[in-house]
Amino acid sequence: SEMRSPNSTPNNPIAPKELKELKRVYEQLCYFAEKAHAMERLSVIRETLAEYHRPLTSSMRQRDFFLSTTSSHHRRLSVSEQDQEKRMIALQDEKSELERKLSDVRSRPVQHIRPQDT
């Protein structure tokens, strides 16, 4: 009889752990060409947003914050901060849009790996 690896059975020649990994890779590759740009852009957006929400990252923002809190009790947003805020909201919207697009692609009933996906 032919050789078999010790942990496999005739009807299931692939170990569960292996199968899980294969499935993960397969899912990554299905329609990869359509997903690649969105995934790349998403990671950039997530980094930017994380950076923005990290409390007082730059000394610049620390200084602005210090000046505005000492000069008045109400924290007024400077023009540049308002722009920043608008940009972050726009990024947040784009992020939702990309996530929706990706989930649409991922939830197609038939998943294929095409030549342009590899």
PDB file of N, CA and C in Angstrom, residues 28-116:
ATOM      1  N   GLN A  28      -7.576  34.477   1.348  1.00  0.00           N
ATOM      2  CA  GLN A  28      -6.763  35.660   1.038  1.00  0.00           C
ATOM      3  C   GLN A  28      -6.642  35.856  -0.472  1.00  0.00           C
ATOM      4  N   LEU A  29      -6.412  34.750  -1.170  1.00  0.00           N
ATOM      5  CA  LEU A  29      -6.130  34.819  -2.601  1.00  0.00           C
ATOM      6  C   LEU A  29      -7.357  35.035  -3.487  1.00  0.00           C
ATOM      7  N   CYS A  30      -8.528  34.614  -3.011  1.00  0.00           N
ATOM      8  CA  CYS A  30      -9.721  34.806  -3.840  1.00  0.00           C
ATOM      9  C   CYS A  30      -9.942  36.281  -4.119  1.00  0.00           C
ATOM     10  N   TYR A  31     -10.035  36.617  -5.395  1.00  0.00           N
ATOM     11  CA  TYR A  31     -10.222  38.009  -5.830  1.00  0.00           C
ATOM     12  C   TYR A  31      -9.162  38.955  -5.255  1.00  0.00           C
ATOM     13  N   PHE A  32      -7.970  38.420  -5.034  1.00  0.00           N
ATOM     14  CA  PHE A  32      -6.924  39.227  -4.401  1.00  0.00           C
ATOM     15  C   PHE A  32      -6.658  40.535  -5.139  1.00  0.00           C
ATOM     16  N   ALA A  33      -6.679  40.472  -6.470  1.00  0.00           N
ATOM     17  CA  ALA A  33      -6.421  41.674  -7.272  1.00  0.00           C
ATOM     18  C   ALA A  33      -7.405  42.794  -6.923  1.00  0.00           C
ATOM     19  N   GLU A  34      -8.648  42.418  -6.638  1.00  0.00           N
ATOM     20  CA  GLU A  34      -9.656  43.419  -6.287  1.00  0.00           C
ATOM     21  C   GLU A  34      -9.491  43.936  -4.865  1.00  0.00           C
ATOM     22  N   LYS A  35      -8.939  43.082  -3.992  1.00  0.00           N
ATOM     23  CA  LYS A  35      -8.847  43.444  -2.584  1.00  0.00           C
ATOM     24  C   LYS A  35      -7.544  44.154  -2.229  1.00  0.00           C
ATOM     25  N   ALA A  36      -6.493  43.878  -3.021  1.00  0.00           N
ATOM     26  CA  ALA A  36      -5.150  44.341  -2.654  1.00  0.00           C
ATOM     27  C   ALA A  36      -5.073  45.841  -2.386  1.00  0.00           C
ATOM     28  N   HIS A  37      -5.587  46.638  -3.317  1.00  0.00           N
ATOM     29  CA  HIS A  37      -5.503  48.088  -3.167  1.00  0.00           C
ATOM     30  C   HIS A  37      -6.247  48.546  -1.911  1.00  0.00           C
ATOM     31  N   ALA A  38      -7.452  48.030  -1.736  1.00  0.00           N
ATOM     32  CA  ALA A  38      -8.267  48.400  -0.581  1.00  0.00           C
ATOM     33  C   ALA A  38      -7.568  48.045   0.727  1.00  0.00           C
ATOM     34  N   MET A  39      -6.952  46.860   0.775  1.00  0.00           N
ATOM     35  CA  MET A  39      -6.279  46.426   1.995  1.00  0.00           C
ATOM     36  C   MET A  39      -5.065  47.310   2.303  1.00  0.00           C
ATOM     37  N   GLU A  40      -4.332  47.664   1.252  1.00  0.00           N
ATOM     38  CA  GLU A  40      -3.164  48.531   1.425  1.00  0.00           C
ATOM     39  C   GLU A  40      -3.588  49.901   1.943  1.00  0.00           C
ATOM     40  N   ARG A  41      -4.595  50.468   1.282  1.00  0.00           N
ATOM     41  CA  ARG A  41      -5.092  51.793   1.642  1.00  0.00           C
ATOM     42  C   ARG A  41      -5.640  51.790   3.078  1.00  0.00           C
ATOM     43  N   LEU A  42      -6.334  50.709   3.420  1.00  0.00           N
ATOM     44  CA  LEU A  42      -6.879  50.590   4.765  1.00  0.00           C
ATOM     45  C   LEU A  42      -5.795  50.620   5.832  1.00  0.00           C
ATOM     46  N   SER A  43      -4.689  49.920   5.570  1.00  0.00           N
ATOM     47  CA  SER A  43      -3.661  49.889   6.599  1.00  0.00           C
ATOM     48  C   SER A  43      -3.031  51.264   6.785  1.00  0.00           C
ATOM     49  N   VAL A  44      -2.908  52.019   5.676  1.00  0.00           N
ATOM     50  CA  VAL A  44      -2.408  53.391   5.765  1.00  0.00           C
ATOM     51  C   VAL A  44      -3.376  54.259   6.585  1.00  0.00           C
ATOM     52  N   ILE A  45      -4.664  54.142   6.283  1.00  0.00           N
ATOM     53  CA  ILE A  45      -5.678  54.927   6.988  1.00  0.00           C
ATOM     54  C   ILE A  45      -5.698  54.578   8.482  1.00  0.00           C
ATOM     55  N   ARG A  46      -5.648  53.284   8.781  1.00  0.00           N
ATOM     56  CA  ARG A  46      -5.677  52.862  10.191  1.00  0.00           C
ATOM     57  C   ARG A  46      -4.493  53.440  10.954  1.00  0.00           C
ATOM     58  N   GLU A  47      -3.309  53.408  10.322  1.00  0.00           N
ATOM     59  CA  GLU A  47      -2.113  53.976  10.956  1.00  0.00           C
ATOM     60  C   GLU A  47      -2.284  55.466  11.216  1.00  0.00           C
ATOM     61  N   THR A  48      -2.774  56.187  10.202  1.00  0.00           N
ATOM     62  CA  THR A  48      -2.973  57.633  10.318  1.00  0.00           C
ATOM     63  C   THR A  48      -3.945  57.965  11.434  1.00  0.00           C
ATOM     64  N   LEU A  49      -5.062  57.244  11.478  1.00  0.00           N
ATOM     65  CA  LEU A  49      -6.060  57.484  12.512  1.00  0.00           C
ATOM     66  C   LEU A  49      -5.515  57.157  13.900  1.00  0.00           C
ATOM     67  N   ALA A  50      -4.787  56.050  13.992  1.00  0.00           N
ATOM     68  CA  ALA A  50      -4.209  55.657  15.283  1.00  0.00           C
ATOM     69  C   ALA A  50      -3.242  56.738  15.770  1.00  0.00           C
ATOM     70  N   GLU A  51      -2.451  57.225  14.847  1.00  0.00           N
ATOM     71  CA  GLU A  51      -1.479  58.273  15.144  1.00  0.00           C
ATOM     72  C   GLU A  51      -2.203  59.517  15.653  1.00  0.00           C
ATOM     73  N   TYR A  52      -3.300  59.846  14.988  1.00  0.00           N
ATOM     74  CA  TYR A  52      -4.066  61.043  15.332  1.00  0.00           C
ATOM     75  C   TYR A  52      -4.719  60.917  16.713  1.00  0.00           C
ATOM     76  N   HIS A  53      -5.204  59.722  17.010  1.00  0.00           N
ATOM     77  CA  HIS A  53      -5.901  59.528  18.279  1.00  0.00           C
ATOM     78  C   HIS A  53      -4.965  59.272  19.450  1.00  0.00           C
ATOM     79  N   ARG A  54      -3.707  58.997  19.148  1.00  0.00           N
ATOM     80  CA  ARG A  54      -2.743  58.803  20.227  1.00  0.00           C
ATOM     81  C   ARG A  54      -2.619  60.144  20.951  1.00  0.00           C
ATOM     82  N   PRO A  55      -2.800  60.167  22.256  1.00  0.00           N
ATOM     83  CA  PRO A  55      -2.857  61.458  22.935  1.00  0.00           C
ATOM     84  C   PRO A  55      -1.548  62.235  22.816  1.00  0.00           C
ATOM     85  N   LEU A  56      -1.652  63.459  22.364  1.00  0.00           N
ATOM     86  CA  LEU A  56      -0.525  64.392  22.269  1.00  0.00           C
ATOM     87  C   LEU A  56       0.755  63.768  21.737  1.00  0.00           C
ATOM     88  N   THR A  57       0.668  63.206  20.571  1.00  0.00           N
ATOM     89  CA  THR A  57       1.851  62.577  20.005  1.00  0.00           C
ATOM     90  C   THR A  57       2.989  63.566  19.827  1.00  0.00           C
ATOM     91  N   SER A  58       2.752  64.587  19.014  1.00  0.00           N
ATOM     92  CA  SER A  58       3.854  65.496  18.699  1.00  0.00           C
ATOM     93  C   SER A  58       3.954  66.619  19.715  1.00  0.00           C
ATOM     94  N   SER A  59       5.141  67.153  19.860  1.00  0.00           N
ATOM     95  CA  SER A  59       5.360  68.266  20.779  1.00  0.00           C
ATOM     96  C   SER A  59       4.564  69.473  20.311  1.00  0.00           C
ATOM     97  N   MET A  60       4.364  69.541  18.983  1.00  0.00           N
ATOM     98  CA  MET A  60       3.576  70.612  18.385  1.00  0.00           C
ATOM     99  C   MET A  60       2.163  70.619  18.980  1.00  0.00           C
ATOM    100  N   ARG A  61       1.518  69.449  18.976  1.00  0.00           N
ATOM    101  CA  ARG A  61       0.164  69.381  19.524  1.00  0.00           C
ATOM    102  C   ARG A  61       0.171  69.623  21.027  1.00  0.00           C
ATOM    103  N   GLN A  62       1.235  69.215  21.683  1.00  0.00           N
ATOM    104  CA  GLN A  62       1.350  69.459  23.117  1.00  0.00           C
ATOM    105  C   GLN A  62       1.389  70.969  23.386  1.00  0.00           C
ATOM    106  N   ARG A  63       2.167  71.649  22.567  1.00  0.00           N
ATOM    107  CA  ARG A  63       2.314  73.093  22.736  1.00  0.00           C
ATOM    108  C   ARG A  63       0.972  73.794  22.480  1.00  0.00           C
ATOM    109  N   ASP A  64       0.328  73.426  21.377  1.00  0.00           N
ATOM    110  CA  ASP A  64      -0.983  73.998  21.051  1.00  0.00           C
ATOM    111  C   ASP A  64      -1.959  73.787  22.196  1.00  0.00           C
ATOM    112  N   PHE A  65      -1.931  72.577  22.701  1.00  0.00           N
ATOM    113  CA  PHE A  65      -2.847  72.235  23.769  1.00  0.00           C
ATOM    114  C   PHE A  65      -2.544  73.073  25.008  1.00  0.00           C
ATOM    115  N   PHE A  66      -1.281  73.173  25.330  1.00  0.00           N
ATOM    116  CA  PHE A  66      -0.856  73.932  26.501  1.00  0.00           C
ATOM    117  C   PHE A  66      -1.277  75.392  26.372  1.00  0.00           C
ATOM    118  N   LEU A  67      -1.007  75.974  25.214  1.00  0.00           N
ATOM    119  CA  LEU A  67      -1.357  77.375  24.992  1.00  0.00           C
ATOM    120  C   LEU A  67      -2.854  77.595  25.103  1.00  0.00           C
ATOM    121  N   SER A  68      -3.625  76.723  24.479  1.00  0.00           N
ATOM    122  CA  SER A  68      -5.073  76.942  24.473  1.00  0.00           C
ATOM    123  C   SER A  68      -5.684  76.680  25.841  1.00  0.00           C
ATOM    124  N   THR A  69      -5.097  75.767  26.608  1.00  0.00           N
ATOM    125  CA  THR A  69      -5.688  75.502  27.928  1.00  0.00           C
ATOM    126  C   THR A  69      -5.282  76.579  28.921  1.00  0.00           C
ATOM    127  N   THR A  70      -4.114  77.166  28.728  1.00  0.00           N
ATOM    128  CA  THR A  70      -3.703  78.202  29.670  1.00  0.00           C
ATOM    129  C   THR A  70      -4.358  79.532  29.341  1.00  0.00           C
ATOM    130  N   SER A  71      -4.561  79.796  28.047  1.00  0.00           N
ATOM    131  CA  SER A  71      -5.104  81.097  27.661  1.00  0.00           C
ATOM    132  C   SER A  71      -6.601  81.197  27.927  1.00  0.00           C
ATOM    133  N   SER A  72      -7.312  80.083  27.918  1.00  0.00           N
ATOM    134  CA  SER A  72      -8.740  80.140  28.226  1.00  0.00           C
ATOM    135  C   SER A  72      -9.192  78.804  28.758  1.00  0.00           C
ATOM    136  N   HIS A  73     -10.324  78.820  29.423  1.00  0.00           N
ATOM    137  CA  HIS A  73     -10.824  77.559  29.973  1.00  0.00           C
ATOM    138  C   HIS A  73     -11.425  76.696  28.887  1.00  0.00           C
ATOM    139  N   HIS A  74     -11.867  77.347  27.804  1.00  0.00           N
ATOM    140  CA  HIS A  74     -12.461  76.591  26.712  1.00  0.00           C
ATOM    141  C   HIS A  74     -11.401  76.280  25.686  1.00  0.00           C
ATOM    142  N   ARG A  75     -11.299  75.004  25.365  1.00  0.00           N
ATOM    143  CA  ARG A  75     -10.304  74.608  24.387  1.00  0.00           C
ATOM    144  C   ARG A  75     -10.835  74.962  23.004  1.00  0.00           C
ATOM    145  N   ARG A  76     -10.318  76.027  22.403  1.00  0.00           N
ATOM    146  CA  ARG A  76     -10.720  76.387  21.047  1.00  0.00           C
ATOM    147  C   ARG A  76      -9.822  75.657  20.057  1.00  0.00           C
ATOM    148  N   LEU A  77     -10.419  75.132  19.023  1.00  0.00           N
ATOM    149  CA  LEU A  77      -9.622  74.444  18.009  1.00  0.00           C
ATOM    150  C   LEU A  77      -9.019  75.468  17.065  1.00  0.00           C
ATOM    151  N   SER A  78      -7.722  75.345  16.848  1.00  0.00           N
ATOM    152  CA  SER A  78      -7.078  76.226  15.879  1.00  0.00           C
ATOM    153  C   SER A  78      -7.520  75.810  14.489  1.00  0.00           C
ATOM    154  N   VAL A  79      -7.276  76.668  13.508  1.00  0.00           N
ATOM    155  CA  VAL A  79      -7.691  76.370  12.131  1.00  0.00           C
ATOM    156  C   VAL A  79      -7.057  75.064  11.657  1.00  0.00           C
ATOM    157  N   SER A  80      -5.765  74.922  11.928  1.00  0.00           N
ATOM    158  CA  SER A  80      -5.091  73.708  11.460  1.00  0.00           C
ATOM    159  C   SER A  80      -5.692  72.464  12.115  1.00  0.00           C
ATOM    160  N   GLU A  81      -6.114  72.607  13.350  1.00  0.00           N
ATOM    161  CA  GLU A  81      -6.723  71.462  14.015  1.00  0.00           C
ATOM    162  C   GLU A  81      -8.096  71.142  13.435  1.00  0.00           C
ATOM    163  N   GLN A  82      -8.815  72.184  13.041  1.00  0.00           N
ATOM    164  CA  GLN A  82     -10.114  71.953  12.411  1.00  0.00           C
ATOM    165  C   GLN A  82      -9.930  71.237  11.075  1.00  0.00           C
ATOM    166  N   ASP A  83      -8.917  71.661  10.331  1.00  0.00           N
ATOM    167  CA  ASP A  83      -8.593  70.981   9.059  1.00  0.00           C
ATOM    168  C   ASP A  83      -8.263  69.517   9.331  1.00  0.00           C
ATOM    169  N   GLN A  84      -7.432  69.321  10.322  1.00  0.00           N
ATOM    170  CA  GLN A  84      -7.003  67.987  10.724  1.00  0.00           C
ATOM    171  C   GLN A  84      -8.230  67.133  11.053  1.00  0.00           C
ATOM    172  N   GLU A  85      -9.115  67.719  11.830  1.00  0.00           N
ATOM    173  CA  GLU A  85     -10.353  67.061  12.238  1.00  0.00           C
ATOM    174  C   GLU A  85     -11.174  66.655  11.012  1.00  0.00           C
ATOM    175  N   LYS A  86     -11.312  67.583  10.045  1.00  0.00           N
ATOM    176  CA  LYS A  86     -12.053  67.303   8.804  1.00  0.00           C
ATOM    177  C   LYS A  86     -11.403  66.161   8.036  1.00  0.00           C
ATOM    178  N   ARG A  87     -10.077  66.218   7.957  1.00  0.00           N
ATOM    179  CA  ARG A  87      -9.332  65.163   7.252  1.00  0.00           C
ATOM    180  C   ARG A  87      -9.559  63.811   7.910  1.00  0.00           C
ATOM    181  N   MET A  88      -9.555  63.792   9.226  1.00  0.00           N
ATOM    182  CA  MET A  88      -9.754  62.536   9.948  1.00  0.00           C
ATOM    183  C   MET A  88     -11.162  61.977   9.721  1.00  0.00           C
ATOM    184  N   ILE A  89     -12.139  62.875   9.670  1.00  0.00           N
ATOM    185  CA  ILE A  89     -13.518  62.441   9.412  1.00  0.00           C
ATOM    186  C   ILE A  89     -13.624  61.867   7.999  1.00  0.00           C
ATOM    187  N   ALA A  90     -12.969  62.528   7.052  1.00  0.00           N
ATOM    188  CA  ALA A  90     -12.953  62.037   5.664  1.00  0.00           C
ATOM    189  C   ALA A  90     -12.290  60.666   5.583  1.00  0.00           C
ATOM    190  N   LEU A  91     -11.180  60.501   6.307  1.00  0.00           N
ATOM    191  CA  LEU A  91     -10.485  59.211   6.331  1.00  0.00           C
ATOM    192  C   LEU A  91     -11.368  58.129   6.956  1.00  0.00           C
ATOM    193  N   GLN A  92     -12.049  58.497   8.016  1.00  0.00           N
ATOM    194  CA  GLN A  92     -12.949  57.578   8.698  1.00  0.00           C
ATOM    195  C   GLN A  92     -14.023  57.080   7.718  1.00  0.00           C
ATOM    196  N   ASP A  93     -14.561  58.014   6.906  1.00  0.00           N
ATOM    197  CA  ASP A  93     -15.570  57.655   5.901  1.00  0.00           C
ATOM    198  C   ASP A  93     -14.993  56.726   4.846  1.00  0.00           C
ATOM    199  N   GLU A  94     -13.790  57.067   4.375  1.00  0.00           N
ATOM    200  CA  GLU A  94     -13.141  56.248   3.356  1.00  0.00           C
ATOM    201  C   GLU A  94     -12.875  54.850   3.910  1.00  0.00           C
ATOM    202  N   LYS A  95     -12.472  54.789   5.166  1.00  0.00           N
ATOM    203  CA  LYS A  95     -12.209  53.513   5.835  1.00  0.00           C
ATOM    204  C   LYS A  95     -13.469  52.650   5.835  1.00  0.00           C
ATOM    205  N   SER A  96     -14.613  53.237   6.222  1.00  0.00           N
ATOM    206  CA  SER A  96     -15.878  52.488   6.234  1.00  0.00           C
ATOM    207  C   SER A  96     -16.223  51.981   4.841  1.00  0.00           C
ATOM    208  N   GLU A  97     -16.028  52.858   3.864  1.00  0.00           N
ATOM    209  CA  GLU A  97     -16.321  52.527   2.470  1.00  0.00           C
ATOM    210  C   GLU A  97     -15.466  51.340   2.005  1.00  0.00           C
ATOM    211  N   LEU A  98     -14.163  51.381   2.286  1.00  0.00           N
ATOM    212  CA  LEU A  98     -13.251  50.304   1.896  1.00  0.00           C
ATOM    213  C   LEU A  98     -13.599  49.004   2.614  1.00  0.00           C
ATOM    214  N   GLU A  99     -13.925  49.106   3.895  1.00  0.00           N
ATOM    215  CA  GLU A  99     -14.284  47.905   4.650  1.00  0.00           C
ATOM    216  C   GLU A  99     -15.549  47.267   4.078  1.00  0.00           C
ATOM    217  N   ARG A 100     -16.495  48.125   3.663  1.00  0.00           N
ATOM    218  CA  ARG A 100     -17.739  47.617   3.076  1.00  0.00           C
ATOM    219  C   ARG A 100     -17.427  46.907   1.752  1.00  0.00           C
ATOM    220  N   LYS A 101     -16.583  47.544   0.940  1.00  0.00           N
ATOM    221  CA  LYS A 101     -16.208  46.972  -0.346  1.00  0.00           C
ATOM    222  C   LYS A 101     -15.530  45.603  -0.147  1.00  0.00           C
ATOM    223  N   LEU A 102     -14.608  45.534   0.797  1.00  0.00           N
ATOM    224  CA  LEU A 102     -13.917  44.274   1.068  1.00  0.00           C
ATOM    225  C   LEU A 102     -14.887  43.204   1.548  1.00  0.00           C
ATOM    226  N   SER A 103     -15.805  43.583   2.426  1.00  0.00           N
ATOM    227  CA  SER A 103     -16.709  42.560   2.926  1.00  0.00           C
ATOM    228  C   SER A 103     -17.663  42.094   1.824  1.00  0.00           C
ATOM    229  N   ASP A 104     -17.996  42.982   0.894  1.00  0.00           N
ATOM    230  CA  ASP A 104     -18.795  42.572  -0.273  1.00  0.00           C
ATOM    231  C   ASP A 104     -18.063  41.525  -1.097  1.00  0.00           C
ATOM    232  N   VAL A 105     -16.793  41.794  -1.369  1.00  0.00           N
ATOM    233  CA  VAL A 105     -15.989  40.856  -2.159  1.00  0.00           C
ATOM    234  C   VAL A 105     -15.855  39.531  -1.414  1.00  0.00           C
ATOM    235  N   ARG A 106     -15.596  39.610  -0.104  1.00  0.00           N
ATOM    236  CA  ARG A 106     -15.388  38.394   0.692  1.00  0.00           C
ATOM    237  C   ARG A 106     -16.644  37.569   0.868  1.00  0.00           C
ATOM    238  N   SER A 107     -17.823  38.220   0.763  1.00  0.00           N
ATOM    239  CA  SER A 107     -19.048  37.464   1.005  1.00  0.00           C
ATOM    240  C   SER A 107     -19.730  36.988  -0.277  1.00  0.00           C
ATOM    241  N   ARG A 108     -19.027  37.101  -1.392  1.00  0.00           N
ATOM    242  CA  ARG A 108     -19.600  36.542  -2.629  1.00  0.00           C
ATOM    243  C   ARG A 108     -19.807  35.052  -2.437  1.00  0.00           C
ATOM    244  N   PRO A 109     -20.950  34.537  -2.867  1.00  0.00           N
ATOM    245  CA  PRO A 109     -21.225  33.114  -2.628  1.00  0.00           C
ATOM    246  C   PRO A 109     -20.201  32.198  -3.298  1.00  0.00           C
ATOM    247  N   VAL A 110     -19.709  32.599  -4.456  1.00  0.00           N
ATOM    248  CA  VAL A 110     -18.690  31.780  -5.111  1.00  0.00           C
ATOM    249  C   VAL A 110     -17.372  32.520  -5.065  1.00  0.00           C
ATOM    250  N   GLN A 111     -16.362  31.882  -4.483  1.00  0.00           N
ATOM    251  CA  GLN A 111     -15.045  32.495  -4.365  1.00  0.00           C
ATOM    252  C   GLN A 111     -14.083  31.836  -5.358  1.00  0.00           C
ATOM    253  N   HIS A 112     -13.371  32.654  -6.123  1.00  0.00           N
ATOM    254  CA  HIS A 112     -12.431  32.117  -7.109  1.00  0.00           C
ATOM    255  C   HIS A 112     -11.061  32.732  -6.946  1.00  0.00           C
ATOM    256  N   ILE A 113     -10.045  31.964  -7.283  1.00  0.00           N
ATOM    257  CA  ILE A 113      -8.703  32.508  -7.438  1.00  0.00           C
ATOM    258  C   ILE A 113      -8.474  32.589  -8.937  1.00  0.00           C
ATOM    259  N   ARG A 114      -8.271  33.803  -9.450  1.00  0.00           N
ATOM    260  CA  ARG A 114      -8.087  33.990 -10.889  1.00  0.00           C
ATOM    261  C   ARG A 114      -6.619  34.242 -11.199  1.00  0.00           C
ATOM    262  N   PRO A 115      -6.217  34.149 -12.470  1.00  0.00           N
ATOM    263  CA  PRO A 115      -4.806  34.379 -12.802  1.00  0.00           C
ATOM    264  C   PRO A 115      -4.254  35.688 -12.234  1.00  0.00           C
ATOM    265  N   GLN A 116      -5.045  36.768 -12.299  1.00  0.00           N
ATOM    266  CA  GLN A 116      -4.527  38.056 -11.833  1.00  0.00           C
ATOM    267  C   GLN A 116      -4.439  38.139 -10.302  1.00  0.00           C
TER     268      GLN A 116
END
